């Protein structure tokens, strides 16, 4: 709750704009609906405890900044497009977003273009970075996925180069990759072939190229995960450098979310906008308890309260009321209702047909 009349009025204007223009309110809700808890993610980034899913959520959230500005009725350059009701009410929010947009757009683009849409919970087995982002990562993945295709191509190349029909390139878990020649072919094996294993009717060889390929394949998974970790760490470092802007973005979105929620309740329940005055007075006509009314529906009976003088010559209105009565008469409900309305007065449209408050 706010204590400044000017701040309260600014907040009321925002809520009134959303209540009066439900299409605008719906558009704003659609724009902020995809934003995750950026403040929590920023805290995890600062503590170096961020996960792949956190980073992807951060990227998709920051990418909504232009949509939010458009929903507020402002272009990305800050120009006002016009909103029904009170377009200037959201100028401070749009200005704050515009001020950090240039700093956050590159980070949002980096994350959304680099990371997959459905990230893993951790990086122990990789799976976060898209294909085509990093050549070294792509090579490691290609080795993992297409080792068989490479072997076929290598076998065909060896057969063509050395004119050895029936040459085979294979693999087993014990001896690894090999080139197999029959006993007869082995007598004319090329000098680049190094004997690796002797079978009953065949000889198996290895070449420097095949050995290099074997080494690459055997470490491909580890290299792929390591490369993904390096790219992920670089993104985290970039996010770390933009923590101030990320927190500012989260704060603006949180305010917009709260304002929309208040306006939604006001429009749904017919809450009234209070008149805030400087005099020490509290006047509520037809007040309703906002929580109990939901539970009781039409069975809830509205009630009035008048405390404090509105004008100097109104001496009949006391600044303090002592409430008495039997148990279960509604004393606590009435007191809590008054407290809730008093707190809500600085938030948005009010419960009651008429409400004047200090």
Short mmCIF file of C-alpha atoms in Angstrom, two decimals, residues 24-358:
data_model
loop_
_atom_site.label_atom_id
_atom_site.label_comp_id
_atom_site.label_asym_id
_atom_site.label_seq_id
_atom_site.Cartn_x
_atom_site.Cartn_y
_atom_site.Cartn_z
CA UNK A 24 -6.59 -3.35 -23.80
CA UNK A 25 -6.50 -5.33 -20.55
CA UNK A 26 -6.78 -8.61 -22.47
CA UNK A 27 -3.95 -7.61 -24.79
CA UNK A 28 -1.72 -6.68 -21.88
CA UNK A 29 -2.44 -9.97 -20.14
CA UNK A 30 -1.59 -11.86 -23.32
CA UNK A 31 1.72 -10.00 -23.58
CA UNK A 32 2.86 -10.68 -20.02
CA UNK A 33 1.36 -14.17 -19.74
CA UNK A 34 4.43 -15.83 -21.24
CA UNK A 35 6.86 -14.12 -18.85
CA UNK A 36 8.38 -16.41 -16.23
CA UNK A 37 9.66 -15.43 -12.79
CA UNK A 38 12.57 -13.39 -14.11
CA UNK A 39 13.47 -12.07 -10.66
CA UNK A 40 13.97 -15.60 -9.30
CA UNK A 41 16.00 -16.57 -12.36
CA UNK A 42 18.16 -13.45 -11.95
CA UNK A 43 18.88 -14.49 -8.37
CA UNK A 44 19.92 -17.96 -9.54
CA UNK A 45 22.17 -16.41 -12.19
CA UNK A 46 23.82 -14.25 -9.52
CA UNK A 47 24.42 -17.33 -7.35
CA UNK A 48 25.72 -19.39 -10.31
CA UNK A 49 22.95 -21.93 -9.72
CA UNK A 50 21.00 -21.38 -12.92
CA UNK A 51 19.80 -24.42 -14.90
CA UNK A 52 19.28 -24.85 -18.66
CA UNK A 53 15.53 -24.54 -18.14
CA UNK A 54 16.03 -21.31 -16.21
CA UNK A 55 18.08 -19.81 -19.04
CA UNK A 56 15.54 -20.79 -21.70
CA UNK A 57 12.72 -19.37 -19.55
CA UNK A 58 14.70 -16.16 -19.15
CA UNK A 59 15.27 -15.86 -22.89
CA UNK A 60 11.62 -16.41 -23.79
CA UNK A 61 10.58 -13.93 -21.08
CA UNK A 62 12.95 -11.18 -22.19
CA UNK A 63 11.86 -11.73 -25.79
CA UNK A 64 8.37 -10.52 -24.76
CA UNK A 65 9.54 -6.95 -24.15
CA UNK A 66 8.45 -5.65 -27.57
CA UNK A 67 5.08 -7.37 -27.26
CA UNK A 68 4.57 -5.77 -23.84
CA UNK A 69 5.48 -2.32 -25.18
CA UNK A 70 3.06 -2.81 -28.07
CA UNK A 71 0.31 -3.95 -25.69
CA UNK A 72 0.87 -0.81 -23.60
CA UNK A 73 0.20 1.24 -26.70
CA UNK A 74 3.76 2.31 -27.37
CA UNK A 75 6.12 1.53 -30.19
CA UNK A 76 9.57 0.11 -29.50
CA UNK A 77 10.91 3.62 -30.04
CA UNK A 78 8.76 4.93 -27.22
CA UNK A 79 6.15 6.70 -29.35
CA UNK A 80 2.64 6.55 -28.05
CA UNK A 81 0.17 4.71 -30.31
CA UNK A 82 -2.87 5.43 -28.18
CA UNK A 83 -4.87 3.49 -25.64
CA UNK A 84 -8.55 3.92 -24.89
CA UNK A 85 -9.21 5.50 -21.49
CA UNK A 86 -5.97 6.91 -20.11
CA UNK A 87 -3.04 6.23 -22.44
CA UNK A 88 -0.60 8.25 -20.35
CA UNK A 89 -1.22 6.10 -17.28
CA UNK A 90 1.27 3.50 -18.47
CA UNK A 91 3.87 5.92 -19.80
CA UNK A 92 6.20 5.31 -16.80
CA UNK A 93 6.08 1.55 -17.36
CA UNK A 94 6.71 1.91 -21.09
CA UNK A 95 9.56 4.35 -20.47
CA UNK A 96 11.25 1.97 -18.04
CA UNK A 97 10.96 -0.90 -20.52
CA UNK A 98 12.22 1.24 -23.40
CA UNK A 99 15.26 2.25 -21.34
CA UNK A 100 16.40 -1.36 -20.90
CA UNK A 101 15.22 -2.79 -24.22
CA UNK A 102 18.49 -2.28 -26.10
CA UNK A 103 20.44 -3.97 -23.31
CA UNK A 104 18.16 -7.01 -23.10
CA UNK A 105 17.34 -7.67 -26.75
CA UNK A 106 20.77 -9.17 -27.65
CA UNK A 107 20.62 -11.49 -24.63
CA UNK A 108 17.08 -12.59 -25.48
CA UNK A 109 18.05 -13.22 -29.10
CA UNK A 110 21.20 -15.10 -28.10
CA UNK A 111 19.26 -17.42 -25.81
CA UNK A 112 16.30 -18.08 -28.09
CA UNK A 113 18.44 -18.74 -31.17
CA UNK A 114 21.08 -20.81 -29.35
CA UNK A 115 18.99 -22.97 -27.02
CA UNK A 116 16.28 -25.49 -27.86
CA UNK A 117 12.67 -24.78 -26.90
CA UNK A 118 12.41 -27.86 -24.65
CA UNK A 119 15.67 -27.88 -22.67
CA UNK A 120 16.90 -30.68 -20.41
CA UNK A 121 16.89 -30.28 -16.64
CA UNK A 122 20.70 -30.46 -16.54
CA UNK A 123 23.68 -30.58 -18.89
CA UNK A 124 25.13 -33.93 -17.87
CA UNK A 125 24.12 -35.43 -21.22
CA UNK A 126 23.83 -32.23 -23.25
CA UNK A 127 20.81 -31.52 -25.43
CA UNK A 128 20.52 -27.75 -24.80
CA UNK A 129 22.26 -26.15 -27.79
CA UNK A 130 20.66 -26.21 -31.23
CA UNK A 131 22.38 -27.75 -34.25
CA UNK A 132 24.21 -25.28 -36.49
CA UNK A 133 25.27 -22.97 -33.65
CA UNK A 134 28.82 -24.23 -33.10
CA UNK A 135 30.98 -26.09 -35.64
CA UNK A 136 32.89 -28.08 -33.03
CA UNK A 137 29.69 -29.20 -31.36
CA UNK A 138 28.14 -30.13 -34.70
CA UNK A 139 31.19 -32.23 -35.58
CA UNK A 140 31.02 -34.12 -32.28
CA UNK A 141 27.32 -34.75 -32.73
CA UNK A 142 27.84 -35.85 -36.32
CA UNK A 143 30.42 -38.37 -35.17
CA UNK A 144 27.98 -39.72 -32.59
CA UNK A 145 25.08 -39.97 -34.99
CA UNK A 146 26.73 -40.80 -38.30
CA UNK A 147 29.77 -42.98 -37.50
CA UNK A 148 28.27 -45.76 -39.63
CA UNK A 149 27.83 -43.49 -42.63
CA UNK A 150 31.43 -42.27 -42.31
CA UNK A 151 32.70 -45.87 -42.21
CA UNK A 152 30.82 -46.74 -45.40
CA UNK A 153 32.24 -43.70 -47.15
CA UNK A 154 35.75 -44.44 -45.92
CA UNK A 155 35.50 -48.05 -47.05
CA UNK A 156 34.44 -47.03 -50.55
CA UNK A 157 37.28 -44.51 -50.73
CA UNK A 158 39.89 -47.11 -49.69
CA UNK A 159 38.59 -49.61 -52.23
CA UNK A 160 38.82 -47.00 -54.99
CA UNK A 161 42.27 -45.75 -53.98
CA UNK A 162 43.94 -49.15 -53.55
CA UNK A 163 41.91 -51.20 -56.01
CA UNK A 164 41.08 -53.82 -53.34
CA UNK A 165 37.68 -55.36 -53.89
CA UNK A 166 35.95 -56.75 -50.84
CA UNK A 167 37.86 -54.55 -48.39
CA UNK A 168 35.83 -54.06 -45.22
CA UNK A 169 35.85 -51.34 -42.56
CA UNK A 170 34.28 -52.49 -39.31
CA UNK A 171 34.08 -52.04 -35.57
CA UNK A 172 33.81 -54.20 -32.48
CA UNK A 173 33.77 -53.26 -28.80
CA UNK A 174 37.00 -55.10 -27.98
CA UNK A 175 39.36 -54.05 -30.79
CA UNK A 176 37.64 -50.90 -31.97
CA UNK A 177 37.74 -49.82 -35.64
CA UNK A 178 39.60 -51.88 -38.22
CA UNK A 179 40.16 -52.51 -41.92
CA UNK A 180 39.79 -56.19 -42.84
CA UNK A 181 41.53 -57.90 -45.77
CA UNK A 182 41.45 -61.54 -46.73
CA UNK A 183 44.64 -63.58 -46.30
CA UNK A 184 45.31 -63.33 -50.01
CA UNK A 185 44.73 -59.57 -50.12
CA UNK A 186 46.90 -59.06 -47.04
CA UNK A 187 50.03 -59.98 -49.10
CA UNK A 188 49.60 -56.74 -51.02
CA UNK A 189 48.37 -54.52 -48.21
CA UNK A 190 49.30 -50.83 -48.67
CA UNK A 191 52.20 -49.48 -46.63
CA UNK A 192 49.84 -47.11 -44.77
CA UNK A 193 48.02 -50.10 -43.27
CA UNK A 194 49.30 -51.18 -39.85
CA UNK A 195 48.48 -54.74 -38.76
CA UNK A 196 46.15 -54.75 -35.75
CA UNK A 197 44.77 -58.31 -35.48
CA UNK A 198 45.26 -61.65 -37.20
CA UNK A 199 42.31 -63.93 -37.83
CA UNK A 200 42.15 -67.45 -39.31
CA UNK A 201 41.44 -66.32 -42.85
CA UNK A 202 41.93 -62.55 -42.64
CA UNK A 203 44.08 -59.73 -41.35
CA UNK A 204 42.84 -56.57 -39.71
CA UNK A 205 44.61 -53.24 -40.04
CA UNK A 206 44.44 -49.67 -38.86
CA UNK A 207 45.43 -46.43 -40.62
CA UNK A 208 46.32 -43.05 -39.12
CA UNK A 209 43.08 -41.60 -40.50
CA UNK A 210 40.96 -44.42 -39.06
CA UNK A 211 42.82 -44.15 -35.74
CA UNK A 212 42.13 -40.41 -35.63
CA UNK A 213 38.48 -41.07 -36.39
CA UNK A 214 38.35 -43.70 -33.62
CA UNK A 215 39.79 -41.23 -31.13
CA UNK A 216 37.30 -38.59 -32.16
CA UNK A 217 34.32 -40.93 -31.87
CA UNK A 218 35.41 -42.30 -28.51
CA UNK A 219 35.55 -38.80 -27.07
CA UNK A 220 32.73 -37.27 -29.13
CA UNK A 221 30.12 -37.44 -26.37
CA UNK A 222 32.41 -35.91 -23.78
CA UNK A 223 33.53 -33.20 -26.23
CA UNK A 224 29.93 -32.42 -27.17
CA UNK A 225 28.86 -32.05 -23.54
CA UNK A 226 31.96 -29.99 -22.78
CA UNK A 227 31.29 -27.69 -25.72
CA UNK A 228 27.67 -27.24 -24.68
CA UNK A 229 28.83 -26.39 -21.16
CA UNK A 230 31.19 -23.75 -22.55
CA UNK A 231 28.42 -22.15 -24.61
CA UNK A 232 26.05 -22.31 -21.64
CA UNK A 233 28.65 -20.67 -19.38
CA UNK A 234 29.11 -17.86 -21.92
CA UNK A 235 25.35 -17.22 -21.96
CA UNK A 236 25.28 -17.21 -18.16
CA UNK A 237 28.13 -14.69 -18.11
CA UNK A 238 26.19 -12.46 -20.50
CA UNK A 239 23.13 -12.73 -18.28
CA UNK A 240 25.28 -11.93 -15.24
CA UNK A 241 26.38 -8.71 -16.94
CA UNK A 242 22.71 -7.73 -17.44
CA UNK A 243 21.39 -8.51 -13.96
CA UNK A 244 20.41 -4.89 -13.30
CA UNK A 245 18.33 -4.71 -16.47
CA UNK A 246 16.81 -8.16 -15.90
CA UNK A 247 15.69 -7.17 -12.40
CA UNK A 248 14.24 -3.92 -13.75
CA UNK A 249 12.32 -5.87 -16.40
CA UNK A 250 11.00 -8.28 -13.76
CA UNK A 251 9.85 -5.39 -11.57
CA UNK A 252 7.92 -3.68 -14.36
CA UNK A 253 6.24 -6.93 -15.42
CA UNK A 254 5.35 -7.71 -11.80
CA UNK A 255 3.69 -4.31 -11.45
CA UNK A 256 1.76 -4.78 -14.67
CA UNK A 257 0.67 -8.24 -13.54
CA UNK A 258 -0.55 -6.89 -10.19
CA UNK A 259 -2.38 -3.99 -11.84
CA UNK A 260 -4.09 -6.35 -14.26
CA UNK A 261 -5.13 -8.66 -11.41
CA UNK A 262 -6.62 -5.74 -9.47
CA UNK A 263 -8.45 -4.48 -12.55
CA UNK A 264 -9.78 -7.95 -13.28
CA UNK A 265 -11.25 -8.24 -9.78
CA UNK A 266 -12.64 -4.73 -9.97
CA UNK A 267 -14.40 -5.40 -13.26
CA UNK A 268 -15.61 -8.84 -12.15
CA UNK A 269 -16.96 -7.79 -8.74
CA UNK A 270 -18.07 -4.23 -9.46
CA UNK A 271 -15.59 -2.62 -7.10
CA UNK A 272 -15.66 1.17 -6.96
CA UNK A 273 -12.86 3.66 -7.36
CA UNK A 274 -12.33 5.57 -4.09
CA UNK A 275 -11.93 9.29 -3.77
CA UNK A 276 -8.73 10.01 -1.90
CA UNK A 277 -8.86 13.20 0.22
CA UNK A 278 -6.41 14.90 2.55
CA UNK A 279 -8.85 15.18 5.50
CA UNK A 280 -8.68 12.53 8.29
CA UNK A 281 -11.83 10.75 7.23
CA UNK A 282 -13.03 7.31 6.18
CA UNK A 283 -16.48 6.99 4.58
CA UNK A 284 -17.65 3.67 3.17
CA UNK A 285 -21.21 3.17 1.90
CA UNK A 286 -22.38 -0.30 0.93
CA UNK A 287 -19.03 -1.85 1.82
CA UNK A 288 -18.48 -5.58 1.29
CA UNK A 289 -15.83 -7.95 2.57
CA UNK A 290 -13.96 -8.93 -0.65
CA UNK A 291 -13.20 -12.47 0.55
CA UNK A 292 -16.42 -13.40 2.34
CA UNK A 293 -18.52 -12.05 -0.48
CA UNK A 294 -16.96 -14.67 -2.75
CA UNK A 295 -17.91 -17.38 -0.23
CA UNK A 296 -21.39 -16.15 0.65
CA UNK A 297 -22.48 -14.59 -2.62
CA UNK A 298 -25.78 -12.75 -2.33
CA UNK A 299 -26.11 -13.72 1.33
CA UNK A 300 -23.52 -11.10 2.30
CA UNK A 301 -25.15 -7.89 3.60
CA UNK A 302 -23.31 -4.66 2.65
CA UNK A 303 -22.75 -2.16 5.44
CA UNK A 304 -21.63 1.44 6.00
CA UNK A 305 -18.94 3.17 8.01
CA UNK A 306 -18.34 6.86 8.58
CA UNK A 307 -15.39 8.04 10.65
CA UNK A 308 -13.80 11.46 10.94
CA UNK A 309 -14.98 14.86 9.81
CA UNK A 310 -15.25 15.59 6.09
CA UNK A 311 -15.63 19.31 6.65
CA UNK A 312 -14.48 21.38 9.63
CA UNK A 313 -18.01 22.09 10.91
CA UNK A 314 -19.06 18.39 10.83
CA UNK A 315 -18.53 17.60 14.52
CA UNK A 316 -21.01 14.74 14.69
CA UNK A 317 -18.72 12.22 13.07
CA UNK A 318 -16.30 10.63 15.54
CA UNK A 319 -12.70 9.76 14.60
CA UNK A 320 -12.93 6.50 16.56
CA UNK A 321 -15.63 3.83 16.91
CA UNK A 322 -15.94 1.21 19.65
CA UNK A 323 -17.69 -1.90 18.32
CA UNK A 324 -19.57 -4.08 20.79
CA UNK A 325 -22.03 -6.92 20.52
CA UNK A 326 -22.57 -10.62 21.23
CA UNK A 327 -20.38 -13.40 19.93
CA UNK A 328 -20.80 -14.30 16.24
CA UNK A 329 -22.46 -10.95 15.56
CA UNK A 330 -19.95 -10.01 12.83
CA UNK A 331 -17.68 -7.63 14.76
CA UNK A 332 -14.45 -9.18 13.48
CA UNK A 333 -15.79 -9.38 9.95
CA UNK A 334 -16.72 -5.71 10.01
CA UNK A 335 -13.32 -4.68 11.40
CA UNK A 336 -11.40 -6.81 8.92
CA UNK A 337 -13.58 -5.60 6.08
CA UNK A 338 -12.74 -2.02 6.96
CA UNK A 339 -9.06 -2.82 7.17
CA UNK A 340 -9.08 -4.57 3.80
CA UNK A 341 -10.91 -1.71 2.12
CA UNK A 342 -8.52 0.79 3.70
CA UNK A 343 -5.52 -1.13 2.38
CA UNK A 344 -7.09 -1.68 -1.01
CA UNK A 345 -7.86 2.01 -1.33
CA UNK A 346 -4.23 2.63 -2.19
CA UNK A 347 -4.23 -0.25 -4.65
CA UNK A 348 -7.20 0.15 -6.99
CA UNK A 349 -10.99 0.46 -7.38
CA UNK A 350 -12.85 0.04 -4.16
CA UNK A 351 -15.37 -2.29 -2.63
CA UNK A 352 -18.53 -0.28 -2.06
CA UNK A 353 -20.82 2.14 -3.84
CA UNK A 354 -19.08 5.16 -2.34
CA UNK A 355 -15.74 5.33 -0.59
CA UNK A 356 -13.86 8.38 0.62
CA UNK A 357 -10.55 7.94 2.36
CA UNK A 358 -7.61 9.85 3.70
#
